[in-house]
Coordinates of C-alpha atoms in Angstrom, one line a residue:
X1260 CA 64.1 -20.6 33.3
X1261 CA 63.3 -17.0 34.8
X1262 CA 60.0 -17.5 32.7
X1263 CA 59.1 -21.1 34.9
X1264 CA 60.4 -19.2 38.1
X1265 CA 57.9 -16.4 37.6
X1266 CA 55.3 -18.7 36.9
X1267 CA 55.8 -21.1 40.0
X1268 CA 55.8 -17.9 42.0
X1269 CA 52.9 -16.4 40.9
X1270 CA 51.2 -19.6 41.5
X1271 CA 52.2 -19.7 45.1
X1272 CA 51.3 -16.3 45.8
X1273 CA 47.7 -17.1 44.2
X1274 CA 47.8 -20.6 46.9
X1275 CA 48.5 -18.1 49.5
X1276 CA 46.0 -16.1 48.7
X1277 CA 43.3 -18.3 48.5
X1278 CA 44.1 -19.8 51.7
X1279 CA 43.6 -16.9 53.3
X1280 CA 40.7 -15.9 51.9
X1281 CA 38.7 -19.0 52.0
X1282 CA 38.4 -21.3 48.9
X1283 CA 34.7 -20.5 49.4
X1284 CA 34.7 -17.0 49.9
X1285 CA 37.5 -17.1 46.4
X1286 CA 34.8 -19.1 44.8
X1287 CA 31.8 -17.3 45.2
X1288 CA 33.0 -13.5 45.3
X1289 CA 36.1 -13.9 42.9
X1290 CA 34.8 -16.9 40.7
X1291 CA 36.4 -15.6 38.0
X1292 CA 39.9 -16.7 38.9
X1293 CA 38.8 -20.3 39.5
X1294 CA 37.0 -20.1 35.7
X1295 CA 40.4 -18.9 33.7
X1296 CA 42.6 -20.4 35.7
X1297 CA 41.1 -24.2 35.1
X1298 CA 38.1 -24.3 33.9
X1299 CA 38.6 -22.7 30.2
X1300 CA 41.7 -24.7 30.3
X1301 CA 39.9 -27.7 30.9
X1302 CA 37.1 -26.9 28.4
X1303 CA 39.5 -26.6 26.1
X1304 CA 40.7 -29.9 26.4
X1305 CA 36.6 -31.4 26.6
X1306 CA 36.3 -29.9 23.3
X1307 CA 39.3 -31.3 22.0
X1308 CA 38.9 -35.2 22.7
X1309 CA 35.0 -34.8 21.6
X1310 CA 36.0 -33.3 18.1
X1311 CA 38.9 -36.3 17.8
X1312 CA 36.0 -38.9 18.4
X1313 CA 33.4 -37.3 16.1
X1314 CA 36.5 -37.2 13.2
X1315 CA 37.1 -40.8 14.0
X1316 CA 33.8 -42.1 13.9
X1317 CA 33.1 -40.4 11.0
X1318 CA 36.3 -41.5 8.9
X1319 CA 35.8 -44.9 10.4
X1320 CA 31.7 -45.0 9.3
X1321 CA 31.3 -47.0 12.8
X1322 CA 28.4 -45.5 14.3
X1323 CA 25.8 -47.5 12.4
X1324 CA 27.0 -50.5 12.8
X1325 CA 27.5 -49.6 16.8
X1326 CA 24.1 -48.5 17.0
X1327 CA 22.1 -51.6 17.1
X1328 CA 24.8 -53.2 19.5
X1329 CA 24.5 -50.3 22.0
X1330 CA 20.8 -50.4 21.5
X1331 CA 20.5 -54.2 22.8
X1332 CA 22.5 -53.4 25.5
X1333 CA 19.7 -50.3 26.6
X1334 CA 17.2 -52.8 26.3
X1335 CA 19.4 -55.7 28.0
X1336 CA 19.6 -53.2 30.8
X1337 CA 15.8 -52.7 31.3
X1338 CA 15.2 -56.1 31.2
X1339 CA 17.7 -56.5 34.3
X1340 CA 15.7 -53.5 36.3
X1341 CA 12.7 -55.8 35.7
X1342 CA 14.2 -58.9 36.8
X1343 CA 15.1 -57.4 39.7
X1344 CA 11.8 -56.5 40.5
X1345 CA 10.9 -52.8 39.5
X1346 CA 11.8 -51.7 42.7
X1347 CA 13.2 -48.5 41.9
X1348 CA 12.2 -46.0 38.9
X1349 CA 14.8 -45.4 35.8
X1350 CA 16.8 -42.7 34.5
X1351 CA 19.7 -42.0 32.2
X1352 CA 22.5 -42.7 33.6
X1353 CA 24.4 -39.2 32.5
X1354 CA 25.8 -37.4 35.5
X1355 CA 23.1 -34.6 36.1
X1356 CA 26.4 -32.0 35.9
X1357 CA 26.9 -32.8 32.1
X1358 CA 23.5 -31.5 31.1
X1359 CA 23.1 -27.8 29.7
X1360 CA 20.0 -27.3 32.2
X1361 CA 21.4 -25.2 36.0
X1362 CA 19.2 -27.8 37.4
X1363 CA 21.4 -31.1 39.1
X1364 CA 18.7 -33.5 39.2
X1365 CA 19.3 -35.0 42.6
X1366 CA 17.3 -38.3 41.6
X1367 CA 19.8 -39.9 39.9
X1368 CA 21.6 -40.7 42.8
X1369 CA 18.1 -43.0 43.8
X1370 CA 16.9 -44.0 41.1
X1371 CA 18.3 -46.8 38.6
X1372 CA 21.3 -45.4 36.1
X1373 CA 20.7 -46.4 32.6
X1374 CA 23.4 -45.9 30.6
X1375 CA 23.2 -44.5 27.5
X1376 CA 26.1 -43.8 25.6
X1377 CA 24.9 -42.5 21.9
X1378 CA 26.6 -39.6 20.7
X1379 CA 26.8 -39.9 17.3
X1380 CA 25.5 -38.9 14.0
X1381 CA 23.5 -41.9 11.8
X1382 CA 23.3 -41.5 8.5
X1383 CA 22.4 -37.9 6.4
X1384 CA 19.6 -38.7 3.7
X1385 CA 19.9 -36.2 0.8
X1386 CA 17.3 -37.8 -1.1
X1387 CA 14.6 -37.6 1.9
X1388 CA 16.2 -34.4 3.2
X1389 CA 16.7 -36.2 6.8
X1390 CA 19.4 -36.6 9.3
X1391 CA 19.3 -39.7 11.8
X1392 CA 21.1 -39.3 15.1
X1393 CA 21.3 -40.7 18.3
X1394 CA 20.0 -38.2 21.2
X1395 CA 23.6 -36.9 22.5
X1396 CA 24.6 -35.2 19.7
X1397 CA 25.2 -31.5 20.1
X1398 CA 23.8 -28.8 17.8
X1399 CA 27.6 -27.6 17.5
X1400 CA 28.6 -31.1 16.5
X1401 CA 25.5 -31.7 13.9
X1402 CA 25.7 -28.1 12.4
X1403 CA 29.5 -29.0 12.0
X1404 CA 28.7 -32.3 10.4
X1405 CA 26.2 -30.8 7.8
X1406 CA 27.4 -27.7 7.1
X1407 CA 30.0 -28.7 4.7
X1408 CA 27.8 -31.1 3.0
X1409 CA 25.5 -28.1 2.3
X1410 CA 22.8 -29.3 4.6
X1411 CA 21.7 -27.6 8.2
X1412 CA 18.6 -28.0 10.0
X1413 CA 15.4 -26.0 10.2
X1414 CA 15.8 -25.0 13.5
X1415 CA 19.4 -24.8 15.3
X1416 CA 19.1 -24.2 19.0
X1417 CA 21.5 -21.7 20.3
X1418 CA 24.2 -23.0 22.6
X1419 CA 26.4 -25.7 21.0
X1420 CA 26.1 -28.2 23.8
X1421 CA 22.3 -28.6 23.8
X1422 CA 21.7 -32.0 22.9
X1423 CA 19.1 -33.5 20.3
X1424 CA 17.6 -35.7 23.3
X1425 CA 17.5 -32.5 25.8
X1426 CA 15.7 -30.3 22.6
X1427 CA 13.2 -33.2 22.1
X1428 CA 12.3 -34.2 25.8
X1429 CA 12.8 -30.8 26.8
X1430 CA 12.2 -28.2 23.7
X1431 CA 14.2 -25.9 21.2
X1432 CA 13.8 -22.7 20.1
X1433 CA 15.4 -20.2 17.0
X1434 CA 15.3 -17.2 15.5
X1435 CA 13.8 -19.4 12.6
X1436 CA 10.9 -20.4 15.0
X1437 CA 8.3 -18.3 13.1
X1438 CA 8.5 -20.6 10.3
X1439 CA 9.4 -24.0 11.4
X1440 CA 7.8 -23.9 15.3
X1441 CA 10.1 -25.9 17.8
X1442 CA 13.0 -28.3 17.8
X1443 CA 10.2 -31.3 18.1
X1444 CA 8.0 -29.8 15.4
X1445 CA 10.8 -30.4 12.8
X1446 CA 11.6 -33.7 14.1
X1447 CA 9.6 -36.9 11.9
X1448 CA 10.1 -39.6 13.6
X1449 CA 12.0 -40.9 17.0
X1450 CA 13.3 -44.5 18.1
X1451 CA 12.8 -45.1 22.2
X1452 CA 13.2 -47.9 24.6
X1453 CA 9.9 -48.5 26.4
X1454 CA 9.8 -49.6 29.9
X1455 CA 9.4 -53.5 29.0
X1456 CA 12.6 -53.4 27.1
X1457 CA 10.9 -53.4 23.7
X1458 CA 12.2 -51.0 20.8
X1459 CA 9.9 -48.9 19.0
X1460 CA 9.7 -46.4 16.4
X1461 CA 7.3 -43.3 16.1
X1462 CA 6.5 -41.1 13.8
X1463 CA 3.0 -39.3 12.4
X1464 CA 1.5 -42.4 10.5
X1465 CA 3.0 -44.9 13.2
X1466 CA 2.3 -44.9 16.7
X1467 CA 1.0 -41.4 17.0
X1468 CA -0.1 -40.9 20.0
X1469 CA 3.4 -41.8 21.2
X1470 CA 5.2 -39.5 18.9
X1471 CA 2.9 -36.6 19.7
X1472 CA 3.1 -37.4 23.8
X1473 CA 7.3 -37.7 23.7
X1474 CA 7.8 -33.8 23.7
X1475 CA 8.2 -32.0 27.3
X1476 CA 8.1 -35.4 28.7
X1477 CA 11.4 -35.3 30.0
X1478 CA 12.1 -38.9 29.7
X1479 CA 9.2 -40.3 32.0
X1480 CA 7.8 -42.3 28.2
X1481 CA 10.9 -44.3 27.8
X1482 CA 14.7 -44.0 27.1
X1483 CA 14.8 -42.1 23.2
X1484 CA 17.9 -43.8 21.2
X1485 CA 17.4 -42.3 17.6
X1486 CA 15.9 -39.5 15.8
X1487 CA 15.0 -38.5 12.5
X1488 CA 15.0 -34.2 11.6
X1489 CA 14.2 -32.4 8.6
X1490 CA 16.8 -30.8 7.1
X1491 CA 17.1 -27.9 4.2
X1492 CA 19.8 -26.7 1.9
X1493 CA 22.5 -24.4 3.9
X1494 CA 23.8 -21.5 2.7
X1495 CA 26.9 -19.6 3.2
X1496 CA 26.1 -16.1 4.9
X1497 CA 22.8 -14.8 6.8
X1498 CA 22.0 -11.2 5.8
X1499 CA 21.3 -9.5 8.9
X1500 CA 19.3 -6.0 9.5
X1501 CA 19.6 -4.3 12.8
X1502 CA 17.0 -2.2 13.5
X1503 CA 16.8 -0.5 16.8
X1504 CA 13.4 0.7 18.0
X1505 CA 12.1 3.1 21.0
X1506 CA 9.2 2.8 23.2
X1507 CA 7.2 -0.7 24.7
X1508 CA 4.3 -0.2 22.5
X1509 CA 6.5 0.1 19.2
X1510 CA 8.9 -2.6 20.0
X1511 CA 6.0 -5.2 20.5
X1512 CA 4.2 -3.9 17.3
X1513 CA 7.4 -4.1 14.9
X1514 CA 8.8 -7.5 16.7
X1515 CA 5.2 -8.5 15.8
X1516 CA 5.1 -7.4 12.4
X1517 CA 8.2 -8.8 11.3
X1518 CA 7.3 -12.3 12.8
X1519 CA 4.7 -13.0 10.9
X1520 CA 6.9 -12.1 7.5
X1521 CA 7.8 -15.6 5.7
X1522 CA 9.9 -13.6 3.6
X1523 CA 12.1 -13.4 7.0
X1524 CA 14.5 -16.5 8.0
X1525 CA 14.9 -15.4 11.0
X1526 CA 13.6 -13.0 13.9
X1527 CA 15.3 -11.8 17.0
X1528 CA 14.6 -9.2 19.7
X1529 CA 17.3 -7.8 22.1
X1530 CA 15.4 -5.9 25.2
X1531 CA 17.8 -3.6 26.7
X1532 CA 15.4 -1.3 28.8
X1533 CA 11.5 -1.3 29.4
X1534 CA 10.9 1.1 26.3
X1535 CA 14.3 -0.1 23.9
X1536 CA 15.5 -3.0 21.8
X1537 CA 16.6 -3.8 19.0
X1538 CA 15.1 -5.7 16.5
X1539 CA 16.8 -8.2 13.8
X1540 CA 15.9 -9.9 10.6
X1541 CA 17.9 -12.3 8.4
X1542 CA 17.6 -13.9 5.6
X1543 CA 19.6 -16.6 3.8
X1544 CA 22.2 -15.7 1.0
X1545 CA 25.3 -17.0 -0.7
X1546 CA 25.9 -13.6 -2.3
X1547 CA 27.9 -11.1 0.1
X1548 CA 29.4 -7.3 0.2
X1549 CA 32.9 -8.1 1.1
X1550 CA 33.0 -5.1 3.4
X1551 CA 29.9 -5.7 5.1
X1552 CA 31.1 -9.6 6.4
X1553 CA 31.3 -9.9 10.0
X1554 CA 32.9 -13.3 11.2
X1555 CA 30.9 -12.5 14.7
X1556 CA 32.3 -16.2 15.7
X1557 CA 35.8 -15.4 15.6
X1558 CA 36.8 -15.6 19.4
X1559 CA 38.2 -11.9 19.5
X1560 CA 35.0 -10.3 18.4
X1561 CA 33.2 -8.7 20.8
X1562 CA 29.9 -10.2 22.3
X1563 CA 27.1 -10.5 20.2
X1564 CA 24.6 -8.5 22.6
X1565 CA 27.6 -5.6 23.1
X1566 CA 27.7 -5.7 19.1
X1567 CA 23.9 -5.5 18.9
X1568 CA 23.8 -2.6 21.7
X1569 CA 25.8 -0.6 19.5
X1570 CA 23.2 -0.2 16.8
X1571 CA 20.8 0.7 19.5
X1572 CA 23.4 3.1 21.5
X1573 CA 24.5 5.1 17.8
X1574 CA 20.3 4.8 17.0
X1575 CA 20.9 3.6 13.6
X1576 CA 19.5 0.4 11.5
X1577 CA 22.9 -1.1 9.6
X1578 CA 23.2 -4.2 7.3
X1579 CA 25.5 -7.5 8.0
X1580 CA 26.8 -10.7 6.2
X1581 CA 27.5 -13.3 9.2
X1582 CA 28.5 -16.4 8.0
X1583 CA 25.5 -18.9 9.0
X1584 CA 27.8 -21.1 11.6
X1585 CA 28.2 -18.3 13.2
X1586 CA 25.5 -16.7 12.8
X1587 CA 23.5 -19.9 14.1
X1588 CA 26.3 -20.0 17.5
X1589 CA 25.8 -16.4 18.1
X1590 CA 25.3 -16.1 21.7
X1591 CA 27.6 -19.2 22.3
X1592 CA 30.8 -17.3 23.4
X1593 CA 29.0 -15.1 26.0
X1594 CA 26.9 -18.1 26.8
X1595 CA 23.9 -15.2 25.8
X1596 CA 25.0 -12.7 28.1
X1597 CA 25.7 -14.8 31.6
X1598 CA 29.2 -15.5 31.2
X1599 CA 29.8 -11.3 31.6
X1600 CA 28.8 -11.5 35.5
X1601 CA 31.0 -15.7 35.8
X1602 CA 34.2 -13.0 34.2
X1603 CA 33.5 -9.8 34.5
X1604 CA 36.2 -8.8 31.7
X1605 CA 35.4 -11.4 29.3
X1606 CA 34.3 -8.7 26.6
X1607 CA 37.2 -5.9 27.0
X1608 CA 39.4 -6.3 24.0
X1609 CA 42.5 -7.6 25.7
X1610 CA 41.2 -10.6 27.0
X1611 CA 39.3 -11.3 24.2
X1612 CA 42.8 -11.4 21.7
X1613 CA 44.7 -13.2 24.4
X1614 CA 42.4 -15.9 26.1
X1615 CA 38.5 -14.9 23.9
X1616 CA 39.9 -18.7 22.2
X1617 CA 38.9 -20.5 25.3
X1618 CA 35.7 -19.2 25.8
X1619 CA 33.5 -19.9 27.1
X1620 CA 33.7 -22.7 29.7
X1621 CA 31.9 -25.7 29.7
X1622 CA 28.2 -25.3 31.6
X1623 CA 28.7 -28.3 32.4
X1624 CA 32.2 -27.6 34.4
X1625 CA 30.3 -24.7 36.1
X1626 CA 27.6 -26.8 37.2
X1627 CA 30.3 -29.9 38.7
X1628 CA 32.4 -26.9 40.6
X1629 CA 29.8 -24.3 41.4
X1630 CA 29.7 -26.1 45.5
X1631 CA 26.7 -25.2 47.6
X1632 CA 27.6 -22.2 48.6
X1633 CA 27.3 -20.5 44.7
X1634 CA 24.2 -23.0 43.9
X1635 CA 22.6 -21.2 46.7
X1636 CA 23.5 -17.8 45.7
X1637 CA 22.8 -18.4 42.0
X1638 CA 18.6 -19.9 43.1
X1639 CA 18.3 -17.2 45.3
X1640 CA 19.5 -13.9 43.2
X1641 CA 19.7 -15.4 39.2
X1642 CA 16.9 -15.7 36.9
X1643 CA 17.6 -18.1 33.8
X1644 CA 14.0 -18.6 32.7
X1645 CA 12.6 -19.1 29.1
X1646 CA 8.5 -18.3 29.2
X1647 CA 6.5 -18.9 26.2
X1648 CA 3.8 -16.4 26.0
X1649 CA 0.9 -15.4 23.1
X1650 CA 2.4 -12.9 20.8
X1651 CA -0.8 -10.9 21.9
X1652 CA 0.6 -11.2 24.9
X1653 CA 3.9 -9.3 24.4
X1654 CA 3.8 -6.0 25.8
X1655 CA 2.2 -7.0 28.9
X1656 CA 4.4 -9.7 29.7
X1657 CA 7.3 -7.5 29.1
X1658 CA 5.3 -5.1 31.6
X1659 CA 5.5 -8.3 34.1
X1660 CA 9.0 -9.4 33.5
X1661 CA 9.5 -5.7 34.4
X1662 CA 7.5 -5.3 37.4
X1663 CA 8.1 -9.3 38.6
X1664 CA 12.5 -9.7 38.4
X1665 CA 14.1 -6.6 36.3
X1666 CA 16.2 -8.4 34.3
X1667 CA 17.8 -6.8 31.2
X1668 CA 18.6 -8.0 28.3
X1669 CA 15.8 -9.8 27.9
X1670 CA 15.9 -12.5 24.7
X1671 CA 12.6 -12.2 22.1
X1672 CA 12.2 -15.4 19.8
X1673 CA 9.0 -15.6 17.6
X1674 CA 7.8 -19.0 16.7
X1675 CA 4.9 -20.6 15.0
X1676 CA 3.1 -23.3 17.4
X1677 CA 0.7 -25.6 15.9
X1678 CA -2.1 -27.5 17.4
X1679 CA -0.9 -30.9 17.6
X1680 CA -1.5 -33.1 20.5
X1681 CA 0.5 -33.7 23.3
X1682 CA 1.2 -31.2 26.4
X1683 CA 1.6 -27.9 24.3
X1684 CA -0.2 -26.5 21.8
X1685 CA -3.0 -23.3 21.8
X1686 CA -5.7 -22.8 23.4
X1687 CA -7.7 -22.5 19.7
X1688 CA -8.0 -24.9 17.2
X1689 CA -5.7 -23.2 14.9
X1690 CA -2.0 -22.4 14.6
X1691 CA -0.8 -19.4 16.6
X1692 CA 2.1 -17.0 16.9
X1693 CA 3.8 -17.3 20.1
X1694 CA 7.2 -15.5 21.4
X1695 CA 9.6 -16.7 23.6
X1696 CA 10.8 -14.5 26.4
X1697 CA 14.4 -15.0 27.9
X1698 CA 15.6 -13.5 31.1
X1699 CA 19.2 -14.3 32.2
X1700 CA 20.6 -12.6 34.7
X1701 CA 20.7 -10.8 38.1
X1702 CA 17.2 -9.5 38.9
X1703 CA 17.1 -5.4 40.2
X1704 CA 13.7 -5.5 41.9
X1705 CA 14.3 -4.6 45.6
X1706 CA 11.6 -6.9 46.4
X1707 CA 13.2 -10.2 44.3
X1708 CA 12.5 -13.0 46.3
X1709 CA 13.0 -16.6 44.3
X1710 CA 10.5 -18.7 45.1
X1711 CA 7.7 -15.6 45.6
X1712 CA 8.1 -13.7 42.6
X1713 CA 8.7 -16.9 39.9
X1714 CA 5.0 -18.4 41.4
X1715 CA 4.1 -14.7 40.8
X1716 CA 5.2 -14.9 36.8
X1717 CA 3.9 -18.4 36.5
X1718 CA 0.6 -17.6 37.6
X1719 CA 0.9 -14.6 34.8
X1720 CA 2.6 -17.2 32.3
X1721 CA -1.0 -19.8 32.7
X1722 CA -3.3 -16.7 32.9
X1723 CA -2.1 -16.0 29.0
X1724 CA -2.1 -19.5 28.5
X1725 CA 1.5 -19.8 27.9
X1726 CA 4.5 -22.4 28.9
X1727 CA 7.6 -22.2 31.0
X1728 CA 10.0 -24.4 29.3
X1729 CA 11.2 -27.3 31.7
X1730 CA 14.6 -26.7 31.9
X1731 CA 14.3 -23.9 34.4
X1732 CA 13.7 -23.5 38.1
X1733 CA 9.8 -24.5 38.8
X1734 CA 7.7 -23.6 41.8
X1735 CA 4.3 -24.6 40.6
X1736 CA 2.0 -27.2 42.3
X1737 CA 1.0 -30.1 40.8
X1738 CA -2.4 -28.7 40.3
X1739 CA -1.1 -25.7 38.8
X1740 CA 1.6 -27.5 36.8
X1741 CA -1.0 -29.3 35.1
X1742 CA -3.2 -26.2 34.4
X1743 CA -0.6 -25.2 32.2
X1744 CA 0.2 -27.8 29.9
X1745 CA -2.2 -30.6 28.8
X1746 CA -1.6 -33.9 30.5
X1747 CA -4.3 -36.0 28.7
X1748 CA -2.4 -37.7 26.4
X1749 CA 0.2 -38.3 28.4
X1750 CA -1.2 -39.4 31.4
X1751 CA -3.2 -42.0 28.5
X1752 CA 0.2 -43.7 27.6
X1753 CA 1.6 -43.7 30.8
X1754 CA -1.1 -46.1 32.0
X1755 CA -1.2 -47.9 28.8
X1756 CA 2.5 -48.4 28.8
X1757 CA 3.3 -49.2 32.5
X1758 CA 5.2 -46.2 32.9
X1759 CA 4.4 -45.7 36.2
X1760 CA 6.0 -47.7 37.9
X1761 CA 8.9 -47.4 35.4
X1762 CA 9.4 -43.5 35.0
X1763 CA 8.4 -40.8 37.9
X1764 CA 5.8 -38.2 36.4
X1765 CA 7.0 -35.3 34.4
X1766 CA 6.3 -33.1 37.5
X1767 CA 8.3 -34.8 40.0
X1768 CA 11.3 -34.7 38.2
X1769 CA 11.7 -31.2 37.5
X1770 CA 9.0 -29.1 39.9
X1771 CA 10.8 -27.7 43.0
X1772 CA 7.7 -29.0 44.8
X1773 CA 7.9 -31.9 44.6
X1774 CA 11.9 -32.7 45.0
X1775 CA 11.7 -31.0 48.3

């Protein structure tokens, strides 16, 4: 009893303290309370009821045969927006707060709500080495479903929420990029919803143009309902070099180096300072020194990037077995490394043993309770930007990331990008190495200004004829929006479809310019 007596008073003197602080002065300057005290909590529970439904689905073998019924009712659904007379254009009717992206697309609240509710996993192929799934399944929920059937995919994007629609409309990216390219280059086929209710499938030999043109698009082609993936045998560990490396011109020549090794399964570089980083290799293995396994998933390990650190900090290269789920979910717990300035003590040793098992909370739950006031604060002083630059590129981008926002760690991915149609590819006719640069964080440039110094790294981005990936803060004009990526094709099927008036152009649905 003295136990529920301590805890009601502790929650009154947290009420009291709160009210006189301000709820909004408590949620912006001491966030961190509001996080453990309800959000992990609720994550928790999120987690819970969306592992119960994937068991039950799965023991029950029910999404197939709901599939085609919840299908019809997409296209049923269209066919009602045209009835009605086109009026207004479409768009998934998930709440902008449950996507992984910090952008809340205010046009959902105008336009028409769609809903789609397709969460589940198909069918697994062994025979043609594919997985079918409809477009909300998560990469934690697919590499779950696999993995114990011995099966993962080619490339698993990071964070366990991304979704297989958001990685296709959107992109993907992994350590495994260098051989396999994007999330969309190891998809082979794709099932949307066009915007005259028809169903259609896509693949390289059948509707090209349309398979080719569905990437970046963001959902402006039509509603995507199914999607076919490559998959390749799993294995049980990923053996994992750490090599840490000093000076700009070093790190970009050994990053470099190592990314254009096959022989490598994966490539990753951790930026800690203008001249140091360390650099990491893995390959795949069943065959493991016991005393070198490190279960870096387990929720009382410390933070991947404060693990890696440590190789850079004791200047020594070291050896690891991670077990590949974890391995794959790395920079999950820490949410990379932006959940350290959302809790502050997330990675001290304490709270990792006693409450590390919640974490982290939902981005999702972050986005619905952030309020104005932290949305505000976030746009203003917080990068979270992915650029895609020519690996030839490297050390001067890094020079500009440097110069533009100052933000440390910054995240190196290699990956192979091939010239396909559609709004990426390079600038040659061949196949070329490109790298991925992450920046997450609070920028320490006296002169940071948000709108100001992102056109400034944009203009850099399309002067090396690179990409910013979509799911980020945009400040480009139309003009220069379209300078970057190539809108032939899909400008093509937008008039040949009747998208136009169906679907707002990829620009006006993400570009800061144009929703203001």
């Amino acid at each position: 009893m003295s136990a529920v007596w301590s805890l009601g008073a502790g929650l009154l003197l947290l009420l009291l303290w709160v009210r006189h602080r301000g709820l909004e002065a408590v949620l912006v300057h001491h966030r961190w309370v509001f996080v453990c005290l309800f959000l992990l909590p609720l994550s928790i529970l999120f987690d819970v009821y969306y592992q119960l439904r994937a068991w039950a689905v799965w023991r029950l073998h029910s999404a197939p045969r709901q599939h085609g019924q919840r299908v019809r009712h997409i296209q049923a659904q269209v066919r009602e927006w045209k009835n009605e007379g086109s009026k207004r254009y479409m768009c998934t009717g998930r709440p902008g707060w449950l996507t992984v992206s910090l952008r809340v697309g205010k046009y959902k609240k105008t336009h028409k709500n769609i809903m789609i509710n397709l969460m589940d996993v198909l069918e697994v192929d062994s025979e043609r080495q594919i997985v079918r799934v409809e477009p909300l399944v998560t990469m934690g929920q697919l590499t779950a479903h696999l993995n114990p059937m011995g099966w993962t995919i080619p490339v698993v994007p990071e964070l366990d929420d991304l979704t297989v629609g958001g990685l296709i409309m959107g992109t993907g990216i992994e350590s495994s990029s260098h051989i396999y390219g994007l999330f969309q280059h190891t998809c082979v086929a794709y099932e949307l919803v066009l915007a005259d209710g028809s169903l259609v499938r896509c693949s390289p030999t059948e509707n090209s143009d349309l398979f080719y043109a569905v990437p970046w698009s963001c959902g402006t082609l039509g509603f995507l309902v199914a999607a076919e993936i490559k998959m390749i045998p799993a294995k049980k560990y990923i053996k994992l070099h750490y090599e840490p490396v000093r000076g700009l011109q070093k790190i970009c020549e050994r990053f470099a180096e190592e990314s254009k090794k096959k022989e490598n399964s994966f490539v990753e570089g951790l930026v800690y300072s203008l001249d140091e980083a360390v650099i990491m290799t893995g390959v795949l293995t069943d065959e493991a020194q016991p005393k070198k396994i490190n279960r870096i998933g387990n929720y009382y390990k410390p933070w991947f990037f404060k693990h890696v650190e440590k190789y850079l900090k004791a200047d020594r290269t070291g050896i690891e077995y991670i077990p590949s789920r974890h391995y794959y979910h790395r920079h999950t717990r820490s949410i990379f490394w932006e959940l350290q300035d959302i809790i502050p003590f997330g990675n001290n040793p304490i709270f990792r043993y006693l409450f590390g098992w919640m974490a982290p909370p939902k981005i999702s739950l972050l986005k619905l309770t952030q309020g104005e006031a932290i949305r505000k604060l976030y746009e203003q002083h917080h990068v979270v930007q992915d650029m895609l630059v020519p690996m030839k590129s490297l050390e001067k981008s890094i020079q500009t990331f440097h110069a533009d926002i100052n933000v440390y760690p910054l995240w190196l991915c290699p990956f192979i990008l091939p010239n396909n149609p559609g709004m990426v590819h390079p600038k040659g006719d061949e196949a070329e190495l490109y790298v991925d640069i992450g920046a997450y964080g609070e920028p320490k440039t006296k002169h940071f200004e948000a709108r100001a110094s992102m056109r400034q790294m944009e203009k850099f981005v399309r002067s090396v004829h690179g990409f910013q990936m979509l799911y980020a803060d945009c400040y480009m004009t139309r003009e220069e929006f379209w300078d970057m990526f190539d809108g032939s094709l899909y400008h093509k099927l937008r008039e040949q479809m009747n998208c136009k008036d169906a679907f707002p152009e990829v620009y006006d649905k993400i570009c800061k310019a144009a929703r203001h």
